[in-house]
Amino acid sequence: MAKTAIITGGSRGIGEGMSLKLGELGYNVVINYRSESSKALSDNIAEKVKKEYGVDTLVVRADVSKYEDCEALVKAAVDKFGDKIDVLVNNAGITNNSNWIDIKKEDYERVINTNLMSFLHMTHLVLPYMVNHSSKDNQCCIVNTSSIGGMIGVVNQADYCAAKAGVIGLTRALAMEFAGRGVRVNAIAPGMIMTDMLRGVNQDELNALAATIPQGYIGDVPDISGALGYILTASYLTGQTISPNGGIVVQ
Ligand code: NDP
């Protein structure tokens, strides 16, 4: 029977690579995006996934920082693919790049709501569609995109680091709570990966930071989608945070 995966923030960057990886692994893929301008991008990815991997897709616009949008997203997935959700990838994320004096309350609330609250909403809504079907031999998986910002401090990223550290805590706690019910929960904490998120920051500062990466270069999307592929097939792995980061954080 075909398996179903939902990915939040699947329209661009790391999410695009992960959407393709899910298709490659044989999942029907529910691709979520938020901005109207990303509809065409998401539709194109969905077409590519269908054509290259022969699975089905569904594109759903939803602002996952809002619980009611998450409800609509999960309902759309269940209506189309049935009440067994095998994989949830929480990937949607934004950043402010602002110092903690000038930042506005609305701005840091938006980062927390998108980068952390959406992960709480989606896991809360999707887990009931996992636990009733999963077992040791038929595992379901949640994969949360954190960041090296969840492991170390980064200047002008206090809200982002708080959210991403929260994602690691959520991952650990849910892994413990659901390990006995066939659901594995892991996180990926990317280092610097060349996407729109990085293209949006000061390029001189970016280059200075890139020069400190031990492997000597900024990573690419396949470095992260490859980690997703590993996690989905690593049946004894749960509660872990895997960090493809070029050696910039070593733990
Ligand atoms: P991009 O800016 O390229 O893509 C962000 C994605 O998140 C888009 O698909 C966007 O949708 C979606 N998104 C944002 N807000 C919402 C929302 N409220 N509801 C639904 N979708 C939303 O970023 P990246 O690909 O670089 O980042 C992906 C993840 O990886 C994020 O969680 C980020 O924090 C994390 N990460 C990235 C790193 C990097 O160096 N690039 C490093 C460490 C972590 P839309 O297209 O509709 O706007």
Short mmCIF file of C-alpha atoms and ligand atoms in Angstrom, two decimals:
data_model
loop_
_atom_site.label_atom_id
_atom_site.label_comp_id
_atom_site.label_asym_id
_atom_site.label_seq_id
_atom_site.Cartn_x
_atom_site.Cartn_y
_atom_site.Cartn_z
CA MET A 1 0.00 0.00 0.00
CA ALA A 2 1.29 3.47 -0.87
CA LYS A 3 2.60 5.54 2.01
CA THR A 4 1.87 9.18 2.68
CA ALA A 5 4.21 11.99 3.71
CA ILE A 6 3.39 15.58 4.60
CA ILE A 7 6.05 18.28 4.37
CA THR A 8 5.55 21.83 5.61
CA GLY A 9 7.44 24.51 3.71
CA GLY A 10 7.99 22.22 0.74
CA SER A 11 7.99 24.90 -1.93
CA ARG A 12 11.56 26.13 -1.97
CA GLY A 13 15.12 25.52 -0.79
CA ILE A 14 15.59 22.62 1.60
CA GLY A 15 11.85 21.82 1.42
CA GLU A 16 12.02 21.38 -2.35
CA GLY A 17 14.90 18.92 -1.99
CA MET A 18 13.05 17.05 0.73
CA SER A 19 9.82 16.88 -1.32
CA LEU A 20 11.79 15.26 -4.14
CA LYS A 21 13.52 12.87 -1.73
CA LEU A 22 10.14 11.77 -0.30
CA GLY A 23 8.91 11.03 -3.82
CA GLU A 24 12.12 9.15 -4.62
CA LEU A 25 11.52 6.98 -1.53
CA GLY A 26 8.05 6.10 -2.82
CA TYR A 27 5.81 8.28 -0.67
CA ASN A 28 2.76 10.11 -1.92
CA VAL A 29 3.76 13.66 -1.00
CA VAL A 30 1.61 16.44 0.45
CA ILE A 31 3.54 19.64 -0.28
CA ASN A 32 2.66 22.65 1.84
CA TYR A 33 3.52 26.28 1.12
CA ARG A 34 2.32 29.65 2.45
CA SER A 35 2.97 32.52 -0.02
CA GLU A 36 0.75 32.94 -3.06
CA SER A 37 3.94 33.55 -5.05
CA SER A 38 5.06 29.99 -4.20
CA LYS A 39 2.00 28.24 -5.64
CA ALA A 40 3.56 27.80 -9.08
CA LEU A 41 6.85 26.61 -7.53
CA SER A 42 4.98 24.04 -5.45
CA ASP A 43 2.90 22.86 -8.42
CA ASN A 44 6.10 22.41 -10.45
CA ILE A 45 7.73 20.35 -7.70
CA ALA A 46 4.58 18.23 -7.42
CA GLU A 47 4.58 17.57 -11.17
CA LYS A 48 8.28 16.67 -11.09
CA VAL A 49 7.75 14.26 -8.18
CA LYS A 50 4.86 12.57 -10.01
CA LYS A 51 6.72 12.33 -13.30
CA GLU A 52 10.07 11.14 -11.94
CA TYR A 53 8.88 8.79 -9.20
CA GLY A 54 5.36 7.71 -10.20
CA VAL A 55 3.79 8.65 -6.87
CA ASP A 56 0.84 10.95 -6.26
CA THR A 57 1.03 14.47 -4.82
CA LEU A 58 -1.16 17.11 -3.25
CA VAL A 59 -0.28 20.79 -2.95
CA VAL A 60 -1.86 22.65 -0.01
CA ARG A 61 -1.56 26.30 0.84
CA ALA A 62 -1.57 26.81 4.62
CA ASP A 63 0.09 29.17 7.06
CA VAL A 64 1.32 26.55 9.53
CA SER A 65 1.92 29.14 12.24
CA LYS A 66 -1.89 29.00 12.69
CA TYR A 67 -3.51 25.94 14.27
CA GLU A 68 -6.63 26.15 12.08
CA ASP A 69 -4.51 26.17 8.91
CA CYS A 70 -2.66 23.09 10.19
CA GLU A 71 -6.02 21.39 10.78
CA ALA A 72 -7.05 22.15 7.18
CA LEU A 73 -3.71 20.86 5.88
CA VAL A 74 -4.00 17.55 7.75
CA LYS A 75 -7.66 17.17 6.73
CA ALA A 76 -6.76 17.71 3.06
CA ALA A 77 -4.07 15.02 3.34
CA VAL A 78 -6.41 12.52 5.01
CA ASP A 79 -9.25 13.25 2.56
CA LYS A 80 -6.97 12.49 -0.38
CA PHE A 81 -4.71 9.72 0.89
CA GLY A 82 -6.59 8.12 3.82
CA ASP A 83 -6.16 8.10 7.57
CA LYS A 84 -2.64 6.68 7.77
CA ILE A 85 0.10 9.29 7.66
CA ASP A 86 3.51 7.64 7.55
CA VAL A 87 5.84 10.63 7.59
CA LEU A 88 5.63 14.22 8.76
CA VAL A 89 8.46 16.58 7.92
CA ASN A 90 8.22 19.87 9.80
CA ASN A 91 10.40 22.14 7.71
CA ALA A 92 8.74 25.57 7.36
CA GLY A 93 10.93 28.30 8.77
CA ILE A 94 11.72 32.00 8.64
CA THR A 95 14.33 34.29 10.17
CA ASN A 96 14.49 37.93 11.28
CA ASN A 97 18.23 38.72 11.52
CA SER A 98 17.58 41.45 14.07
CA ASN A 99 19.26 42.63 17.26
CA TRP A 100 17.32 42.07 20.48
CA ILE A 101 16.89 45.78 21.26
CA ASP A 102 15.32 46.92 17.99
CA ILE A 103 13.31 43.81 17.19
CA LYS A 104 9.53 44.21 17.43
CA LYS A 105 7.33 41.87 19.45
CA GLU A 106 5.29 40.98 16.34
CA ASP A 107 8.46 39.95 14.51
CA TYR A 108 9.78 37.56 17.15
CA GLU A 109 6.30 36.18 17.70
CA ARG A 110 6.13 35.38 13.98
CA VAL A 111 9.43 33.46 14.17
CA ILE A 112 8.33 31.50 17.26
CA ASN A 113 4.91 30.76 15.76
CA THR A 114 6.38 29.58 12.46
CA ASN A 115 9.55 27.84 13.62
CA LEU A 116 8.28 26.23 16.83
CA MET A 117 4.51 26.48 17.33
CA SER A 118 3.82 25.02 13.87
CA PHE A 119 5.89 21.96 14.86
CA LEU A 120 3.74 21.56 18.00
CA HIS A 121 0.52 22.01 16.02
CA MET A 122 1.47 19.58 13.25
CA THR A 123 2.78 16.82 15.53
CA HIS A 124 -0.32 17.18 17.73
CA LEU A 125 -2.62 16.84 14.71
CA VAL A 126 -0.72 14.13 12.82
CA LEU A 127 0.27 11.71 15.61
CA PRO A 128 -3.27 10.30 15.92
CA TYR A 129 -2.97 9.24 12.26
CA MET A 130 0.33 7.51 13.04
CA VAL A 131 -0.15 5.67 16.33
CA ASN A 132 -3.19 3.68 15.21
CA HIS A 133 -1.28 2.11 12.35
CA SER A 134 2.38 1.99 13.28
CA SER A 135 4.34 -0.93 14.70
CA LYS A 136 7.95 -2.09 14.98
CA ASP A 137 7.80 -3.44 11.42
CA ASN A 138 5.73 -0.59 10.03
CA GLN A 139 7.21 2.53 11.52
CA CYS A 140 6.01 6.08 11.14
CA CYS A 141 8.46 8.98 11.26
CA ILE A 142 8.50 12.61 12.25
CA VAL A 143 11.50 14.63 11.08
CA ASN A 144 11.91 18.17 12.38
CA THR A 145 14.18 20.73 10.74
CA SER A 146 16.12 22.45 13.50
CA SER A 147 19.39 24.34 12.91
CA ILE A 148 22.88 24.71 14.31
CA GLY A 149 21.23 27.80 15.83
CA GLY A 150 19.42 25.36 18.12
CA MET A 151 22.77 24.01 19.33
CA ILE A 152 24.91 27.16 19.64
CA GLY A 153 24.27 30.88 20.00
CA VAL A 154 24.19 33.11 16.90
CA VAL A 155 24.29 36.93 17.03
CA ASN A 156 21.03 38.65 15.95
CA GLN A 157 19.18 35.30 15.95
CA ALA A 158 17.86 35.07 19.54
CA ASP A 159 14.28 34.27 18.47
CA TYR A 160 15.46 31.83 15.80
CA CYS A 161 17.87 30.07 18.20
CA ALA A 162 15.16 29.84 20.89
CA ALA A 163 12.74 28.24 18.42
CA LYS A 164 15.31 25.84 16.98
CA ALA A 165 16.49 24.72 20.44
CA GLY A 166 12.82 24.19 21.28
CA VAL A 167 12.51 21.95 18.23
CA ILE A 168 15.31 19.74 19.56
CA GLY A 169 13.56 19.52 22.96
CA LEU A 170 10.27 18.64 21.27
CA THR A 171 12.03 15.98 19.19
CA ARG A 172 13.58 14.33 22.24
CA ALA A 173 10.39 14.35 24.29
CA LEU A 174 8.13 13.01 21.52
CA ALA A 175 10.72 10.35 20.66
CA MET A 176 10.55 9.07 24.25
CA GLU A 177 6.77 9.28 24.42
CA PHE A 178 6.13 7.40 21.16
CA ALA A 179 9.12 5.03 20.88
CA GLY A 180 7.00 2.12 22.10
CA ARG A 181 4.26 2.87 19.60
CA GLY A 182 6.24 2.55 16.38
CA VAL A 183 6.82 6.26 15.80
CA ARG A 184 10.38 7.55 15.46
CA VAL A 185 11.06 11.25 15.95
CA ASN A 186 14.34 12.84 14.86
CA ALA A 187 15.69 16.26 13.93
CA ILE A 188 18.04 17.59 11.29
CA ALA A 189 20.08 20.63 12.29
CA PRO A 190 21.57 22.05 9.09
CA GLY A 191 24.60 24.29 9.10
CA MET A 192 24.75 26.98 6.40
CA ILE A 193 22.90 25.80 3.30
CA MET A 194 22.59 27.94 0.17
CA THR A 195 18.89 28.79 -0.15
CA ASP A 196 16.79 31.99 -0.27
CA MET A 197 17.20 32.17 3.52
CA LEU A 198 20.96 32.66 3.21
CA ARG A 199 20.67 34.77 0.05
CA GLY A 200 18.64 37.23 2.15
CA VAL A 201 21.41 38.03 4.66
CA ASN A 202 24.35 40.42 4.33
CA GLN A 203 26.68 38.69 1.88
CA ASP A 204 29.90 40.10 3.41
CA GLU A 205 28.91 38.72 6.82
CA LEU A 206 27.90 35.47 5.15
CA ASN A 207 31.25 35.10 3.41
CA ALA A 208 33.12 35.88 6.64
CA LEU A 209 31.13 33.17 8.43
CA ALA A 210 31.58 30.72 5.54
CA ALA A 211 35.35 31.16 5.85
CA THR A 212 35.13 29.61 9.33
CA ILE A 213 33.50 26.37 8.14
CA PRO A 214 36.11 23.61 8.62
CA GLN A 215 35.14 21.85 5.38
CA GLY A 216 35.59 25.22 3.65
CA TYR A 217 32.31 25.72 1.85
CA ILE A 218 28.58 26.39 2.30
CA GLY A 219 26.42 23.28 1.99
CA ASP A 220 23.80 22.50 -0.62
CA VAL A 221 20.23 21.23 -0.39
CA PRO A 222 21.16 17.57 -1.18
CA ASP A 223 23.34 17.56 1.95
CA ILE A 224 20.10 17.93 3.92
CA SER A 225 17.69 15.89 1.81
CA GLY A 226 20.26 13.08 2.00
CA ALA A 227 20.06 13.22 5.80
CA LEU A 228 16.28 12.95 5.53
CA GLY A 229 16.65 9.84 3.38
CA TYR A 230 19.01 8.32 5.94
CA ILE A 231 16.69 9.05 8.88
CA LEU A 232 13.67 7.55 7.13
CA THR A 233 15.49 4.27 6.57
CA ALA A 234 17.40 4.13 9.88
CA SER A 235 14.93 1.96 11.78
CA TYR A 236 16.80 2.02 15.14
CA LEU A 237 17.25 5.81 15.24
CA THR A 238 15.01 7.98 17.40
CA GLY A 239 15.33 11.14 19.49
CA GLN A 240 18.49 12.18 17.64
CA THR A 241 19.59 15.41 16.03
CA ILE A 242 21.73 14.92 12.95
CA SER A 243 23.68 17.99 11.93
CA PRO A 244 25.18 18.19 8.43
CA ASN A 245 27.19 21.37 9.00
CA GLY A 246 30.65 21.08 7.43
CA GLY A 247 32.21 20.78 10.90
CA ILE A 248 31.17 24.25 12.11
CA VAL A 249 29.60 22.62 15.18
CA VAL A 250 31.13 19.37 16.42
CA GLN A 251 29.57 17.57 19.37
P1 NDP B 1 13.60 29.09 2.44
O1 NDP B 1 13.43 30.50 2.85
O2 NDP B 1 14.28 28.76 1.16
O3 NDP B 1 12.20 28.30 2.47
C1 NDP B 1 11.35 28.45 3.57
C2 NDP B 1 10.16 27.55 3.37
O4 NDP B 1 9.30 27.68 4.53
C3 NDP B 1 9.32 27.92 2.17
O5 NDP B 1 8.79 26.74 1.60
C4 NDP B 1 8.21 28.77 2.79
O6 NDP B 1 7.00 28.77 2.04
C5 NDP B 1 7.99 27.99 4.07
N1 NDP B 1 7.27 28.77 5.08
C6 NDP B 1 7.67 29.85 5.76
N2 NDP B 1 6.71 30.25 6.61
C7 NDP B 1 5.67 29.41 6.45
C8 NDP B 1 4.39 29.30 7.04
N3 NDP B 1 3.98 30.16 7.99
N4 NDP B 1 3.56 28.32 6.63
C9 NDP B 1 3.96 27.43 5.67
N5 NDP B 1 5.17 27.47 5.09
C10 NDP B 1 6.01 28.46 5.46
O7 NDP B 1 14.40 28.43 3.66
P2 NDP B 1 15.31 27.13 3.77
O8 NDP B 1 14.95 26.14 2.74
O9 NDP B 1 16.71 27.58 3.88
O10 NDP B 1 14.88 26.63 5.22
C11 NDP B 1 14.10 25.47 5.43
C12 NDP B 1 14.25 25.08 6.88
O11 NDP B 1 15.63 24.85 7.15
C13 NDP B 1 13.81 26.19 7.85
O12 NDP B 1 13.17 25.60 8.97
C14 NDP B 1 15.13 26.81 8.26
O13 NDP B 1 15.05 27.44 9.51
C15 NDP B 1 16.05 25.60 8.27
N6 NDP B 1 17.46 25.90 8.19
C16 NDP B 1 17.99 26.51 7.08
C17 NDP B 1 19.34 26.78 7.04
C18 NDP B 1 19.99 27.43 5.86
O14 NDP B 1 21.19 27.77 5.95
N7 NDP B 1 19.33 27.62 4.73
C19 NDP B 1 20.23 26.47 8.17
C20 NDP B 1 19.57 25.82 9.26
C21 NDP B 1 18.23 25.55 9.26
P3 NDP B 1 6.74 29.92 0.90
O15 NDP B 1 7.56 29.54 -0.28
O16 NDP B 1 5.28 29.82 0.65
O17 NDP B 1 7.17 31.22 1.51
#
